[in-house]
Amino acid sequence: MSTTAPLAPTALTVEPARGLSISSLVIGIVSIAAGWTLIAPVAGLVLGVLALRREPAGRTLAIWGIVLNGLMLAGVVLFTGIALLFGLALLPFAFIGG
């Protein structure tokens, strides 16, 4: 006969969901290398905003994702604007000497 006492039930701890927050941060890091695509920063920005509203446990990750994706998106827009202005400024000289 066994003399050991039965084990007491333990409460299971459930880790809060942070999938959107982590995705936003990872896409923010990836958009540093693939920011010129314009798709990665926009997707990461949307995921970060959704994560802020739905996942309070992943707030810090979501904020970092929003910052990284926002900076890359601003950089892409700024670079595209400068390239467009530079190209339009040189357009009259494209047909000289032809």
CSV table of C-alpha atoms in Angstrom, one decimal:
chain,number,residue,atom,x,y,z
A,1,MET,CA,0.0,0.0,0.0
A,2,SER,CA,1.2,3.5,-1.0
A,3,THR,CA,1.6,6.2,1.7
A,4,THR,CA,2.1,9.1,-0.6
A,5,ALA,CA,-0.4,11.9,-0.7
A,6,PRO,CA,-2.1,12.8,-4.0
A,7,LEU,CA,-0.7,15.7,-5.8
A,8,ALA,CA,-2.5,19.0,-5.4
A,9,PRO,CA,-3.9,20.5,-8.5
A,10,THR,CA,-1.8,23.3,-10.0
A,11,ALA,CA,-3.1,26.3,-11.9
A,12,LEU,CA,-1.9,26.4,-15.5
A,13,THR,CA,-0.5,29.7,-16.6
A,14,VAL,CA,-1.4,30.7,-20.1
A,15,GLU,CA,1.0,33.0,-21.8
A,16,PRO,CA,-0.8,36.0,-23.4
A,17,ALA,CA,-0.8,36.0,-27.2
A,18,ARG,CA,1.8,38.2,-28.8
A,19,GLY,CA,1.8,37.0,-32.4
A,20,LEU,CA,0.9,40.3,-34.0
A,21,SER,CA,3.5,42.1,-32.0
A,22,ILE,CA,6.3,39.7,-32.8
A,23,SER,CA,5.3,39.7,-36.5
A,24,SER,CA,5.4,43.5,-36.6
A,25,LEU,CA,8.8,43.6,-35.0
A,26,VAL,CA,10.2,40.9,-37.3
A,27,ILE,CA,8.8,42.6,-40.4
A,28,GLY,CA,10.3,45.9,-39.1
A,29,ILE,CA,13.7,44.3,-38.9
A,30,VAL,CA,13.3,42.7,-42.3
A,31,SER,CA,12.1,45.9,-43.8
A,32,ILE,CA,15.5,47.5,-43.1
A,33,ALA,CA,16.9,45.2,-45.8
A,34,ALA,CA,13.7,45.0,-47.9
A,35,GLY,CA,12.2,48.4,-47.3
A,36,TRP,CA,12.4,49.4,-50.9
A,37,THR,CA,9.6,47.0,-51.7
A,38,LEU,CA,7.1,49.3,-49.9
A,39,ILE,CA,5.0,46.2,-49.1
A,40,ALA,CA,7.0,45.1,-46.0
A,41,PRO,CA,6.9,48.4,-44.1
A,42,VAL,CA,3.2,48.9,-44.8
A,43,ALA,CA,2.3,45.3,-43.7
A,44,GLY,CA,4.5,45.7,-40.5
A,45,LEU,CA,2.9,49.0,-39.7
A,46,VAL,CA,-0.6,47.6,-40.0
A,47,LEU,CA,0.3,44.6,-37.9
A,48,GLY,CA,1.8,46.9,-35.3
A,49,VAL,CA,-1.3,49.0,-35.0
A,50,LEU,CA,-3.5,45.9,-34.7
A,51,ALA,CA,-1.2,44.5,-32.1
A,52,LEU,CA,-1.5,47.7,-30.0
A,53,ARG,CA,-5.2,47.4,-29.9
A,54,ARG,CA,-5.5,43.6,-29.4
A,55,GLU,CA,-2.5,42.5,-27.5
A,56,PRO,CA,-1.7,44.5,-24.4
A,57,ALA,CA,1.1,42.1,-23.3
A,58,GLY,CA,3.0,42.8,-26.5
A,59,ARG,CA,2.8,46.6,-26.4
A,60,THR,CA,6.6,47.2,-26.4
A,61,LEU,CA,7.2,44.8,-29.3
A,62,ALA,CA,4.3,46.5,-31.2
A,63,ILE,CA,5.7,50.0,-30.6
A,64,TRP,CA,9.2,49.0,-31.8
A,65,GLY,CA,7.6,47.4,-34.9
A,66,ILE,CA,5.7,50.6,-35.6
A,67,VAL,CA,8.8,52.7,-35.2
A,68,LEU,CA,11.0,50.6,-37.4
A,69,ASN,CA,8.3,50.2,-40.1
A,70,GLY,CA,7.4,53.9,-39.9
A,71,LEU,CA,11.0,55.0,-40.3
A,72,MET,CA,11.5,52.7,-43.3
A,73,LEU,CA,8.3,53.8,-44.9
A,74,ALA,CA,9.3,57.4,-44.5
A,75,GLY,CA,12.7,56.7,-45.9
A,76,VAL,CA,11.2,55.0,-49.0
A,77,VAL,CA,8.8,57.9,-49.6
A,78,LEU,CA,11.6,60.4,-49.1
A,79,PHE,CA,14.0,58.6,-51.4
A,80,THR,CA,11.4,58.1,-54.1
A,81,GLY,CA,10.5,61.8,-53.9
A,82,ILE,CA,14.2,62.9,-54.2
A,83,ALA,CA,14.8,60.4,-57.1
A,84,LEU,CA,11.7,61.7,-58.9
A,85,LEU,CA,12.6,65.3,-58.5
A,86,PHE,CA,16.2,64.6,-59.6
A,87,GLY,CA,15.0,62.7,-62.6
A,88,LEU,CA,12.5,65.4,-63.6
A,89,ALA,CA,15.2,68.1,-63.2
A,90,LEU,CA,17.5,66.2,-65.6
A,91,LEU,CA,14.8,65.4,-68.1
A,92,PRO,CA,15.4,68.5,-70.3
A,93,PHE,CA,19.0,67.5,-70.8
A,94,ALA,CA,18.2,64.0,-71.9
A,95,PHE,CA,17.5,65.1,-75.5
A,96,ILE,CA,20.5,67.4,-76.0
A,97,GLY,CA,23.1,66.2,-78.5
A,98,GLY,CA,20.9,63.5,-80.0
